[in-house]
PDB file of C-alpha atoms in Angstrom:
ATOM      1  CA  MET V   1     -36.767 -58.748-104.681  1.00 58.00           C
ATOM      2  CA  ASN V   2     -34.479 -59.636-102.378  1.00 72.00           C
ATOM      3  CA  HIS V   3     -31.389 -57.799-101.116  1.00 78.00           C
ATOM      4  CA  ALA V   4     -28.371 -59.508-100.744  1.00 80.00           C
ATOM      5  CA  GLY V   5     -25.338 -57.939 -98.606  1.00 87.00           C
ATOM      6  CA  ASN V   6     -25.232 -55.707 -95.469  1.00 92.00           C
ATOM      7  CA  HIS V   7     -27.573 -52.984 -94.788  1.00 93.00           C
ATOM      8  CA  VAL V   8     -29.084 -50.499 -92.884  1.00 94.00           C
ATOM      9  CA  VAL V   9     -31.861 -48.481 -93.030  1.00 94.00           C
ATOM     10  CA  PHE V  10     -33.262 -45.164 -91.497  1.00 93.00           C
ATOM     11  CA  VAL V  11     -36.807 -45.042 -90.130  1.00 90.00           C
ATOM     12  CA  HIS V  12     -38.262 -42.024 -90.862  1.00 86.00           C
ATOM     13  CA  TYR V  13     -41.498 -41.088 -88.066  1.00 79.00           C
ATOM     14  CA  THR V  14     -44.021 -38.373 -89.300  1.00 76.00           C
ATOM     15  CA  PRO V  15     -46.054 -37.017 -86.159  1.00 69.00           C
ATOM     16  CA  GLN V  16     -49.608 -39.719 -87.555  1.00 69.00           C
ATOM     17  CA  GLN V  17     -47.512 -42.248 -86.339  1.00 70.00           C
ATOM     18  CA  SER V  18     -47.836 -43.751 -83.130  1.00 68.00           C
ATOM     19  CA  PRO V  19     -45.395 -43.399 -81.032  1.00 64.00           C
ATOM     20  CA  TYR V  20     -45.485 -47.037 -79.458  1.00 66.00           C
ATOM     21  CA  VAL V  21     -44.798 -48.682 -82.543  1.00 71.00           C
ATOM     22  CA  THR V  22     -41.371 -48.550 -83.173  1.00 77.00           C
ATOM     23  CA  TRP V  23     -39.236 -50.328 -86.124  1.00 83.00           C
ATOM     24  CA  VAL V  24     -36.014 -50.159 -84.700  1.00 87.00           C
ATOM     25  CA  ALA V  25     -34.922 -52.807 -82.783  1.00 86.00           C
ATOM     26  CA  ASN V  26     -31.600 -54.380 -83.208  1.00 87.00           C
ATOM     27  CA  GLY V  27     -29.541 -57.120 -81.744  1.00 83.00           C
ATOM     28  CA  ALA V  28     -27.006 -57.428 -79.399  1.00 81.00           C
ATOM     29  CA  ASP V  29     -24.086 -57.582 -81.520  1.00 86.00           C
ATOM     30  CA  ILE V  30     -24.932 -54.580 -83.728  1.00 91.00           C
ATOM     31  CA  ASP V  31     -21.930 -54.389 -85.635  1.00 92.00           C
ATOM     32  CA  SER V  32     -22.029 -58.021 -87.077  1.00 91.00           C
ATOM     33  CA  SER V  33     -26.329 -57.467 -87.538  1.00 91.00           C
ATOM     34  CA  ARG V  34     -26.717 -57.963 -91.660  1.00 92.00           C
ATOM     35  CA  LEU V  35     -29.558 -55.472 -91.137  1.00 92.00           C
ATOM     36  CA  ILE V  36     -29.117 -52.774 -88.588  1.00 94.00           C
ATOM     37  CA  TRP V  37     -32.383 -50.448 -88.304  1.00 94.00           C
ATOM     38  CA  ALA V  38     -31.629 -46.962 -87.037  1.00 93.00           C
ATOM     39  CA  HIS V  39     -33.674 -43.420 -86.548  1.00 89.00           C
ATOM     40  CA  ASP V  40     -33.164 -40.456 -89.166  1.00 89.00           C
ATOM     41  CA  ARG V  41     -31.263 -37.995 -87.817  1.00 86.00           C
ATOM     42  CA  GLY V  42     -30.803 -35.808 -90.174  1.00 85.00           C
ATOM     43  CA  GLY V  43     -27.143 -34.946 -90.762  1.00 87.00           C
ATOM     44  CA  GLU V  44     -26.118 -36.733 -87.690  1.00 89.00           C
ATOM     45  CA  ASN V  45     -27.163 -39.337 -90.145  1.00 92.00           C
ATOM     46  CA  ARG V  46     -23.438 -39.466 -91.951  1.00 93.00           C
ATOM     47  CA  GLU V  47     -21.446 -40.556 -88.519  1.00 94.00           C
ATOM     48  CA  LEU V  48     -23.077 -43.630 -89.431  1.00 94.00           C
ATOM     49  CA  GLN V  49     -22.798 -43.750 -93.391  1.00 94.00           C
ATOM     50  CA  GLU V  50     -18.896 -43.045 -92.207  1.00 94.00           C
ATOM     51  CA  TYR V  51     -18.812 -46.285 -89.718  1.00 95.00           C
ATOM     52  CA  PHE V  52     -20.580 -48.409 -91.793  1.00 94.00           C
ATOM     53  CA  LYS V  53     -19.022 -47.702 -95.230  1.00 92.00           C
ATOM     54  CA  ASP V  54     -19.420 -51.361 -96.548  1.00 92.00           C
ATOM     55  CA  ARG V  55     -22.976 -51.169 -96.135  1.00 94.00           C
ATOM     56  CA  THR V  56     -26.220 -50.143 -98.622  1.00 93.00           C
ATOM     57  CA  PHE V  57     -28.358 -47.185 -96.832  1.00 95.00           C
ATOM     58  CA  TRP V  58     -32.724 -47.418 -97.065  1.00 93.00           C
ATOM     59  CA  SER V  59     -34.831 -45.643 -95.319  1.00 93.00           C
ATOM     60  CA  LEU V  60     -38.137 -46.105 -94.537  1.00 91.00           C
ATOM     61  CA  GLU V  61     -40.551 -43.797 -95.297  1.00 86.00           C
ATOM     62  CA  TYR V  62     -44.668 -44.547 -93.996  1.00 81.00           C
ATOM     63  CA  LYS V  63     -47.146 -42.477 -95.976  1.00 80.00           C
ATOM     64  CA  ALA V  64     -50.672 -42.744 -95.787  1.00 74.00           C
ATOM     65  CA  GLY V  65     -50.864 -46.519 -94.241  1.00 74.00           C
ATOM     66  CA  VAL V  66     -48.381 -47.432 -96.574  1.00 81.00           C
ATOM     67  CA  VAL V  67     -44.658 -48.670 -95.572  1.00 84.00           C
ATOM     68  CA  SER V  68     -41.972 -48.393 -98.302  1.00 86.00           C
ATOM     69  CA  LEU V  69     -38.514 -48.935 -98.309  1.00 89.00           C
ATOM     70  CA  LEU V  70     -36.248 -46.431-101.128  1.00 90.00           C
ATOM     71  CA  PRO V  71     -32.384 -45.943-101.433  1.00 91.00           C
ATOM     72  CA  TYR V  72     -31.440 -42.919 -98.631  1.00 90.00           C
ATOM     73  CA  ASN V  73     -30.712 -40.261-100.041  1.00 81.00           C
ATOM     74  CA  ALA V  74     -28.282 -38.018 -97.667  1.00 69.00           C
ATOM     75  CA  ALA V  75     -29.608 -34.890 -99.654  1.00 64.00           C
ATOM     76  CA  THR V  76     -33.657 -36.086 -98.268  1.00 62.00           C
ATOM     77  CA  ALA V  77     -32.621 -36.729 -95.200  1.00 60.00           C
ATOM     78  CA  SER V  78     -35.265 -35.789 -92.268  1.00 56.00           C
ATOM     79  CA  ARG V  79     -33.036 -32.869 -90.846  1.00 50.00           C
TER      80      ARG V  79
ATOM     81  CA  MET F   1     -47.412 -73.478 -51.627  1.00 71.00           C
ATOM     82  CA  ALA F   2     -44.854 -71.296 -50.204  1.00 83.00           C
ATOM     83  CA  ALA F   3     -41.757 -73.061 -50.917  1.00 89.00           C
ATOM     84  CA  PRO F   4     -42.574 -73.042 -55.193  1.00 88.00           C
ATOM     85  CA  ALA F   5     -43.789 -69.515 -54.520  1.00 87.00           C
ATOM     86  CA  VAL F   6     -40.856 -68.606 -52.720  1.00 92.00           C
ATOM     87  CA  LEU F   7     -38.325 -70.100 -55.598  1.00 93.00           C
ATOM     88  CA  SER F   8     -40.352 -68.637 -58.245  1.00 92.00           C
ATOM     89  CA  LEU F   9     -40.248 -65.101 -56.789  1.00 91.00           C
ATOM     90  CA  SER F  10     -36.352 -65.166 -55.883  1.00 94.00           C
ATOM     91  CA  ALA F  11     -35.864 -66.670 -59.665  1.00 95.00           C
ATOM     92  CA  ALA F  12     -37.955 -63.887 -61.170  1.00 95.00           C
ATOM     93  CA  PHE F  13     -36.625 -61.382 -58.737  1.00 95.00           C
ATOM     94  CA  PHE F  14     -33.313 -62.231 -60.014  1.00 95.00           C
ATOM     95  CA  VAL F  15     -33.847 -62.394 -63.621  1.00 96.00           C
ATOM     96  CA  LEU F  16     -35.386 -58.890 -63.452  1.00 95.00           C
ATOM     97  CA  LEU F  17     -31.904 -57.627 -61.407  1.00 95.00           C
ATOM     98  CA  GLY F  18     -29.820 -58.829 -64.325  1.00 94.00           C
ATOM     99  CA  TYR F  19     -32.550 -56.861 -66.436  1.00 94.00           C
ATOM    100  CA  ASN F  20     -32.534 -54.005 -65.124  1.00 93.00           C
ATOM    101  CA  HIS F  21     -28.378 -53.929 -64.937  1.00 93.00           C
ATOM    102  CA  ALA F  22     -28.234 -54.785 -68.233  1.00 91.00           C
ATOM    103  CA  VAL F  23     -30.373 -52.166 -69.616  1.00 89.00           C
ATOM    104  CA  THR F  24     -30.321 -49.428 -67.880  1.00 89.00           C
ATOM    105  CA  GLY F  25     -26.556 -49.999 -65.896  1.00 91.00           C
ATOM    106  CA  ASN F  26     -28.279 -50.247 -62.992  1.00 92.00           C
ATOM    107  CA  ALA F  27     -29.600 -53.545 -61.277  1.00 93.00           C
ATOM    108  CA  LEU F  28     -32.122 -51.958 -58.959  1.00 94.00           C
ATOM    109  CA  LYS F  29     -33.328 -49.331 -61.851  1.00 93.00           C
ATOM    110  CA  MET F  30     -35.716 -49.909 -63.621  1.00 92.00           C
ATOM    111  CA  PRO F  31     -35.857 -49.129 -67.841  1.00 91.00           C
ATOM    112  CA  TYR F  32     -38.825 -47.780 -66.929  1.00 87.00           C
ATOM    113  CA  VAL F  33     -37.513 -45.493 -64.651  1.00 89.00           C
ATOM    114  CA  LEU F  34     -34.990 -44.271 -67.126  1.00 90.00           C
ATOM    115  CA  HIS F  35     -37.351 -43.960 -70.241  1.00 87.00           C
ATOM    116  CA  LEU F  36     -39.512 -41.654 -67.600  1.00 86.00           C
ATOM    117  CA  GLN F  37     -36.636 -39.422 -66.571  1.00 87.00           C
ATOM    118  CA  GLN F  38     -35.509 -39.082 -70.230  1.00 87.00           C
ATOM    119  CA  TYR F  39     -38.703 -38.690 -71.951  1.00 86.00           C
ATOM    120  CA  ALA F  40     -41.689 -37.706 -69.498  1.00 86.00           C
ATOM    121  CA  SER F  41     -43.133 -34.610 -68.895  1.00 85.00           C
ATOM    122  CA  ALA F  42     -45.903 -35.977 -66.672  1.00 87.00           C
ATOM    123  CA  PRO F  43     -45.843 -38.262 -63.201  1.00 89.00           C
ATOM    124  CA  PRO F  44     -46.339 -41.088 -63.549  1.00 87.00           C
ATOM    125  CA  PHE F  45     -49.109 -41.096 -60.939  1.00 90.00           C
ATOM    126  CA  TRP F  46     -51.509 -38.014 -60.849  1.00 90.00           C
ATOM    127  CA  PHE F  47     -50.130 -36.882 -56.573  1.00 90.00           C
ATOM    128  CA  MET F  48     -46.677 -36.068 -57.982  1.00 90.00           C
ATOM    129  CA  PRO F  49     -45.817 -32.423 -59.173  1.00 89.00           C
ATOM    130  CA  ALA F  50     -45.336 -32.283 -62.272  1.00 86.00           C
ATOM    131  CA  LEU F  51     -41.973 -33.229 -63.920  1.00 86.00           C
ATOM    132  CA  GLN F  52     -39.266 -30.696 -65.182  1.00 85.00           C
ATOM    133  CA  PRO F  53     -39.938 -30.006 -69.157  1.00 84.00           C
ATOM    134  CA  LYS F  54     -38.055 -32.075 -71.838  1.00 86.00           C
ATOM    135  CA  ARG F  55     -36.250 -31.203 -74.813  1.00 85.00           C
ATOM    136  CA  TYR F  56     -37.238 -33.664 -77.859  1.00 83.00           C
ATOM    137  CA  GLU F  57     -35.626 -35.185 -80.728  1.00 78.00           C
ATOM    138  CA  ASN F  58     -37.890 -36.859 -82.277  1.00 74.00           C
ATOM    139  CA  PRO F  59     -41.555 -35.473 -83.301  1.00 72.00           C
ATOM    140  CA  GLY F  60     -43.335 -39.014 -82.489  1.00 70.00           C
ATOM    141  CA  ILE F  61     -42.288 -39.503 -79.098  1.00 76.00           C
ATOM    142  CA  GLN F  62     -43.040 -35.720 -78.312  1.00 80.00           C
ATOM    143  CA  HIS F  63     -46.310 -35.917 -79.029  1.00 78.00           C
ATOM    144  CA  ALA F  64     -46.865 -38.912 -77.012  1.00 76.00           C
ATOM    145  CA  TYR F  65     -45.688 -36.994 -74.156  1.00 82.00           C
ATOM    146  CA  GLU F  66     -46.437 -33.811 -74.986  1.00 82.00           C
ATOM    147  CA  ASP F  67     -49.981 -34.057 -76.461  1.00 80.00           C
ATOM    148  CA  ALA F  68     -51.076 -36.908 -75.085  1.00 78.00           C
ATOM    149  CA  GLU F  69     -49.749 -37.346 -71.263  1.00 81.00           C
ATOM    150  CA  MET F  70     -49.643 -34.148 -70.091  1.00 85.00           C
ATOM    151  CA  PRO F  71     -53.022 -32.551 -71.540  1.00 85.00           C
ATOM    152  CA  GLU F  72     -54.536 -35.998 -69.140  1.00 83.00           C
ATOM    153  CA  TYR F  73     -52.203 -34.657 -66.166  1.00 88.00           C
ATOM    154  CA  LYS F  74     -53.320 -31.120 -66.486  1.00 87.00           C
ATOM    155  CA  GLU F  75     -56.984 -32.844 -66.685  1.00 85.00           C
ATOM    156  CA  VAL F  76     -57.014 -35.288 -63.650  1.00 85.00           C
ATOM    157  CA  SER F  77     -54.861 -32.633 -61.358  1.00 84.00           C
ATOM    158  CA  THR F  78     -58.078 -30.075 -61.697  1.00 85.00           C
ATOM    159  CA  GLN F  79     -59.768 -32.752 -59.913  1.00 86.00           C
ATOM    160  CA  SER F  80     -60.475 -33.796 -56.370  1.00 89.00           C
ATOM    161  CA  PRO F  81     -59.174 -36.665 -55.124  1.00 89.00           C
ATOM    162  CA  VAL F  82     -62.079 -38.547 -54.777  1.00 90.00           C
ATOM    163  CA  GLY F  83     -62.507 -37.230 -58.336  1.00 89.00           C
ATOM    164  CA  SER F  84     -59.340 -38.421 -59.631  1.00 88.00           C
ATOM    165  CA  VAL F  85     -59.729 -41.744 -58.516  1.00 90.00           C
ATOM    166  CA  GLY F  86     -63.330 -42.382 -59.562  1.00 89.00           C
ATOM    167  CA  ARG F  87     -62.168 -41.816 -63.077  1.00 86.00           C
ATOM    168  CA  ASN F  88     -59.404 -44.135 -63.173  1.00 87.00           C
ATOM    169  CA  LEU F  89     -62.228 -47.119 -61.395  1.00 88.00           C
ATOM    170  CA  LEU F  90     -64.336 -46.303 -63.577  1.00 86.00           C
ATOM    171  CA  THR F  91     -61.392 -46.987 -66.843  1.00 81.00           C
ATOM    172  CA  ILE F  92     -60.896 -50.022 -65.178  1.00 82.00           C
ATOM    173  CA  LEU F  93     -64.574 -51.285 -65.052  1.00 81.00           C
ATOM    174  CA  VAL F  94     -64.875 -50.217 -68.685  1.00 77.00           C
ATOM    175  CA  THR F  95     -61.569 -51.918 -68.905  1.00 74.00           C
ATOM    176  CA  ILE F  96     -63.342 -55.070 -66.902  1.00 73.00           C
ATOM    177  CA  ILE F  97     -66.483 -55.199 -69.013  1.00 71.00           C
ATOM    178  CA  TYR F  98     -64.883 -54.908 -72.419  1.00 67.00           C
ATOM    179  CA  ASP F  99     -61.589 -57.104 -72.088  1.00 62.00           C
ATOM    180  CA  GLY F 100     -63.459 -59.836 -69.416  1.00 57.00           C
ATOM    181  CA  GLY F 101     -66.986 -59.225 -69.359  1.00 64.00           C
ATOM    182  CA  VAL F 102     -68.835 -57.993 -66.633  1.00 65.00           C
ATOM    183  CA  PHE F 103     -70.953 -61.488 -66.400  1.00 68.00           C
ATOM    184  CA  GLY F 104     -67.360 -62.624 -64.901  1.00 69.00           C
ATOM    185  CA  LEU F 105     -67.220 -60.340 -61.917  1.00 75.00           C
ATOM    186  CA  ALA F 106     -70.987 -61.457 -60.954  1.00 77.00           C
ATOM    187  CA  PRO F 107     -69.722 -64.074 -58.759  1.00 81.00           C
ATOM    188  CA  LEU F 108     -67.540 -61.786 -56.442  1.00 83.00           C
ATOM    189  CA  MET F 109     -70.930 -60.737 -54.878  1.00 84.00           C
ATOM    190  CA  PHE F 110     -70.431 -64.338 -52.886  1.00 87.00           C
ATOM    191  CA  ILE F 111     -66.832 -62.967 -51.490  1.00 90.00           C
ATOM    192  CA  PRO F 112     -68.312 -61.779 -47.987  1.00 90.00           C
ATOM    193  CA  LEU F 113     -70.525 -65.008 -47.854  1.00 88.00           C
ATOM    194  CA  LEU F 114     -66.907 -66.320 -48.156  1.00 90.00           C
ATOM    195  CA  TRP F 115     -64.798 -64.329 -46.692  1.00 91.00           C
ATOM    196  CA  ARG F 116     -63.799 -67.428 -43.584  1.00 91.00           C
ATOM    197  CA  ASP F 117     -61.850 -68.364 -46.732  1.00 92.00           C
ATOM    198  CA  SER F 118     -58.540 -67.776 -46.442  1.00 93.00           C
ATOM    199  CA  THR F 119     -57.554 -68.843 -50.203  1.00 93.00           C
ATOM    200  CA  ILE F 120     -60.830 -66.654 -51.137  1.00 94.00           C
ATOM    201  CA  ARG F 121     -59.513 -63.362 -48.693  1.00 95.00           C
ATOM    202  CA  PHE F 122     -55.758 -64.389 -50.099  1.00 95.00           C
ATOM    203  CA  TYR F 123     -56.967 -63.200 -53.557  1.00 95.00           C
ATOM    204  CA  THR F 124     -59.551 -60.559 -52.439  1.00 95.00           C
ATOM    205  CA  TRP F 125     -56.672 -58.329 -50.969  1.00 96.00           C
ATOM    206  CA  CYS F 126     -54.165 -59.083 -53.988  1.00 95.00           C
ATOM    207  CA  ALA F 127     -57.590 -57.690 -56.350  1.00 93.00           C
ATOM    208  CA  VAL F 128     -58.011 -54.369 -53.395  1.00 95.00           C
ATOM    209  CA  LEU F 129     -54.238 -53.643 -53.935  1.00 95.00           C
ATOM    210  CA  LEU F 130     -53.889 -53.962 -57.765  1.00 94.00           C
ATOM    211  CA  THR F 131     -57.500 -51.813 -57.795  1.00 93.00           C
ATOM    212  CA  ALA F 132     -55.723 -49.567 -55.200  1.00 93.00           C
ATOM    213  CA  ALA F 133     -52.341 -49.250 -57.681  1.00 92.00           C
ATOM    214  CA  LEU F 134     -54.401 -48.714 -60.980  1.00 91.00           C
ATOM    215  CA  VAL F 135     -56.693 -45.733 -59.639  1.00 91.00           C
ATOM    216  CA  VAL F 136     -53.460 -43.191 -58.851  1.00 91.00           C
ATOM    217  CA  GLU F 137     -52.164 -43.816 -62.287  1.00 89.00           C
ATOM    218  CA  THR F 138     -52.000 -40.583 -64.210  1.00 86.00           C
ATOM    219  CA  TYR F 139     -52.496 -41.723 -67.835  1.00 81.00           C
ATOM    220  CA  MET F 140     -53.948 -45.170 -67.067  1.00 78.00           C
ATOM    221  CA  SER F 141     -53.551 -47.370 -70.198  1.00 77.00           C
ATOM    222  CA  LEU F 142     -56.298 -50.139 -70.506  1.00 76.00           C
ATOM    223  CA  HIS F 143     -53.731 -53.084 -70.536  1.00 81.00           C
ATOM    224  CA  TYR F 144     -52.176 -51.536 -66.699  1.00 85.00           C
ATOM    225  CA  ALA F 145     -55.011 -53.444 -66.034  1.00 84.00           C
ATOM    226  CA  ALA F 146     -54.809 -57.293 -67.096  1.00 84.00           C
ATOM    227  CA  PRO F 147     -52.736 -58.605 -63.624  1.00 89.00           C
ATOM    228  CA  LEU F 148     -55.927 -57.018 -61.993  1.00 88.00           C
ATOM    229  CA  LEU F 149     -58.236 -59.198 -64.853  1.00 82.00           C
ATOM    230  CA  VAL F 150     -56.266 -61.649 -64.516  1.00 86.00           C
ATOM    231  CA  VAL F 151     -56.237 -62.431 -60.348  1.00 90.00           C
ATOM    232  CA  GLY F 152     -60.618 -60.973 -60.974  1.00 86.00           C
ATOM    233  CA  THR F 153     -60.848 -64.302 -63.160  1.00 83.00           C
ATOM    234  CA  LEU F 154     -59.320 -66.566 -61.012  1.00 88.00           C
ATOM    235  CA  LEU F 155     -61.493 -65.335 -57.505  1.00 90.00           C
ATOM    236  CA  SER F 156     -64.381 -65.568 -59.934  1.00 86.00           C
ATOM    237  CA  CYS F 157     -63.682 -68.979 -60.738  1.00 85.00           C
ATOM    238  CA  LEU F 158     -62.568 -69.959 -56.660  1.00 89.00           C
ATOM    239  CA  ILE F 159     -66.100 -68.758 -55.538  1.00 89.00           C
ATOM    240  CA  LEU F 160     -67.937 -70.123 -57.760  1.00 83.00           C
ATOM    241  CA  ASP F 161     -65.604 -73.626 -56.978  1.00 84.00           C
ATOM    242  CA  ARG F 162     -66.449 -72.998 -53.255  1.00 87.00           C
ATOM    243  CA  LEU F 163     -69.895 -72.106 -54.333  1.00 83.00           C
ATOM    244  CA  TRP F 164     -70.706 -75.450 -55.936  1.00 78.00           C
ATOM    245  CA  LYS F 165     -69.751 -77.286 -52.841  1.00 78.00           C
ATOM    246  CA  ILE F 166     -72.043 -75.928 -51.160  1.00 72.00           C
ATOM    247  CA  ARG F 167     -74.658 -76.713 -53.305  1.00 68.00           C
ATOM    248  CA  ARG F 168     -73.164 -79.749 -54.266  1.00 71.00           C
ATOM    249  CA  THR F 169     -74.740 -79.288 -57.284  1.00 71.00           C
ATOM    250  CA  LYS F 170     -75.360 -82.256 -60.312  1.00 78.00           C
ATOM    251  CA  CYS F 171     -72.007 -82.872 -62.128  1.00 79.00           C
ATOM    252  CA  ALA F 172     -74.812 -81.920 -65.485  1.00 80.00           C
ATOM    253  CA  ASP F 173     -75.846 -78.935 -63.451  1.00 77.00           C
ATOM    254  CA  ARG F 174     -71.600 -77.923 -62.950  1.00 74.00           C
ATOM    255  CA  ILE F 175     -70.739 -78.807 -67.218  1.00 80.00           C
ATOM    256  CA  LEU F 176     -73.576 -75.989 -68.157  1.00 79.00           C
ATOM    257  CA  LEU F 177     -72.912 -73.593 -65.662  1.00 74.00           C
ATOM    258  CA  ALA F 178     -69.476 -73.665 -66.450  1.00 74.00           C
ATOM    259  CA  CYS F 179     -70.625 -73.768 -70.469  1.00 79.00           C
ATOM    260  CA  VAL F 180     -72.671 -70.173 -69.642  1.00 76.00           C
ATOM    261  CA  LEU F 181     -69.950 -68.625 -67.627  1.00 73.00           C
ATOM    262  CA  SER F 182     -67.687 -69.461 -70.122  1.00 75.00           C
ATOM    263  CA  VAL F 183     -70.070 -67.466 -72.950  1.00 78.00           C
ATOM    264  CA  LEU F 184     -70.019 -64.579 -71.085  1.00 73.00           C
ATOM    265  CA  LEU F 185     -66.520 -64.638 -70.574  1.00 71.00           C
ATOM    266  CA  LEU F 186     -65.984 -65.068 -74.144  1.00 75.00           C
ATOM    267  CA  ALA F 187     -68.059 -62.777 -75.528  1.00 73.00           C
ATOM    268  CA  GLY F 188     -66.056 -59.059 -74.875  1.00 69.00           C
ATOM    269  CA  PRO F 189     -62.890 -60.529 -76.132  1.00 71.00           C
ATOM    270  CA  VAL F 190     -64.784 -62.502 -79.233  1.00 78.00           C
ATOM    271  CA  TRP F 191     -66.643 -58.975 -79.980  1.00 74.00           C
ATOM    272  CA  ARG F 192     -63.398 -57.256 -79.670  1.00 71.00           C
ATOM    273  CA  ALA F 193     -61.736 -59.533 -81.644  1.00 73.00           C
ATOM    274  CA  VAL F 194     -64.552 -59.646 -84.755  1.00 76.00           C
ATOM    275  CA  ARG F 195     -63.931 -55.467 -84.345  1.00 71.00           C
ATOM    276  CA  ALA F 196     -60.153 -55.918 -85.068  1.00 67.00           C
ATOM    277  CA  MET F 197     -61.167 -57.835 -88.025  1.00 67.00           C
ATOM    278  CA  GLU F 198     -63.203 -55.461 -89.354  1.00 65.00           C
ATOM    279  CA  GLY F 199     -60.960 -53.060 -89.137  1.00 58.00           C
ATOM    280  CA  LEU F 200     -58.015 -54.959 -91.007  1.00 55.00           C
ATOM    281  CA  ARG F 201     -59.849 -55.166 -93.978  1.00 56.00           C
ATOM    282  CA  GLY F 202     -59.377 -51.605 -94.334  1.00 56.00           C
ATOM    283  CA  ASN F 203     -55.846 -49.478 -94.266  1.00 60.00           C
ATOM    284  CA  SER F 204     -54.516 -51.685 -91.882  1.00 64.00           C
ATOM    285  CA  THR F 205     -54.350 -54.501 -94.367  1.00 68.00           C
ATOM    286  CA  ARG F 206     -51.839 -52.339 -97.030  1.00 71.00           C
ATOM    287  CA  THR F 207     -50.118 -51.157 -94.413  1.00 73.00           C
ATOM    288  CA  ALA F 208     -49.469 -54.868 -93.218  1.00 71.00           C
ATOM    289  CA  VAL F 209     -49.051 -55.931 -96.710  1.00 75.00           C
ATOM    290  CA  SER F 210     -46.161 -53.166 -97.493  1.00 76.00           C
ATOM    291  CA  VAL F 211     -44.453 -54.255 -93.963  1.00 78.00           C
ATOM    292  CA  CYS F 212     -44.113 -57.859 -95.018  1.00 79.00           C
ATOM    293  CA  SER F 213     -42.890 -56.926 -98.602  1.00 80.00           C
ATOM    294  CA  VAL F 214     -40.133 -54.489 -96.536  1.00 80.00           C
ATOM    295  CA  LEU F 215     -39.250 -57.192 -94.646  1.00 81.00           C
ATOM    296  CA  ARG F 216     -39.053 -60.124 -97.314  1.00 80.00           C
ATOM    297  CA  SER F 217     -36.862 -57.804 -98.932  1.00 81.00           C
ATOM    298  CA  PHE F 218     -34.014 -58.374 -96.242  1.00 80.00           C
ATOM    299  CA  ARG F 219     -34.819 -62.154 -96.188  1.00 75.00           C
ATOM    300  CA  ARG F 220     -31.345 -64.496 -96.482  1.00 63.00           C
ATOM    301  CA  SER F 221     -32.181 -65.845-100.139  1.00 52.00           C
TER     302      SER F 221
END
C-alpha cells in the first residue's frame, strides 16, 4: 500500500519502549514536508489537526514488538 | 603538526557554535545541557547534588529518568568517592574487554619504557584525561568510552611501532605479529556482532519488518 498526499503521524509510545529510540524527527521546513511526525499528546492533537487541515492523520502504535500504522482516531488518543 | 590541528579544531569549534545556536538559540549552550535542564532528575556527575524534580508528560521519558537514572544516582551517591571511581573504572574495563579486546591493551604495559617519547606521553595524558572525565559520570553509558577506546588503540599501535624499531624484527615477523594482534583486537567486536545477529532472528526481525512496512507505505510512488 502506498499512501499518496500529505500526512501527519501521531506516534504513541509505551513505557516498555526505549526512550532513546524515537520516531519523531522532521525536516527544518515542517509545513512543507510531505510527512510530519508528531508525539501523540491526546487532546492536544486537535491543535495539529486544525493547523494541518488538508492532511491525512495516522496513529503509530508499538505492540509486542510490532509497529503498526492505523488511521488516527481522536476518540482513542492517548489522553 | 600544529597548524592542521589548530585549523581543524578551529573549524570544528565554529561549527559547534553554529550548531548550538541553531538548536538551543544560544551558541554557548549545548543541546545536551538544555536537555539536562528540561528532563534530567539526576545530575550528570556523581559528586553534584540532585537536580530539581521535573514534571514529565511523556511516560517513556519519565521512565528513563526516574526509573533508570535516578536509582543509579542514589546508589552511586551512597558510595565513597573511591568506590564511585572504582565502579566506573570497572565499567570502562569491561567495555574495553567487550568492545576492543583486552589483548589490545597489552602494549600499554610498555608506556614507562617509552615515556621519553613525546608522542607517547601526549596520547597517554589524553587517555588519562578521558578516563578522569569518565570516572565522575553518574550514568556511564558504555558508548561514552568510545573516544578512550580510540586513543587507547592509537596508543597501542604507536607503542608497537616504537617497540618494533627497538627490536628491529624481520618484515615477516612484523606481518605475523600484526595479524595476531588484529585477530585479538577484532575478537571482541566480532563476538558481539555474532550475538547481535542471533538476537535479530527473534522479536527484532518482526520489529524491523513492521518498521520497513510502515516507512515503505509513505514512499513516493
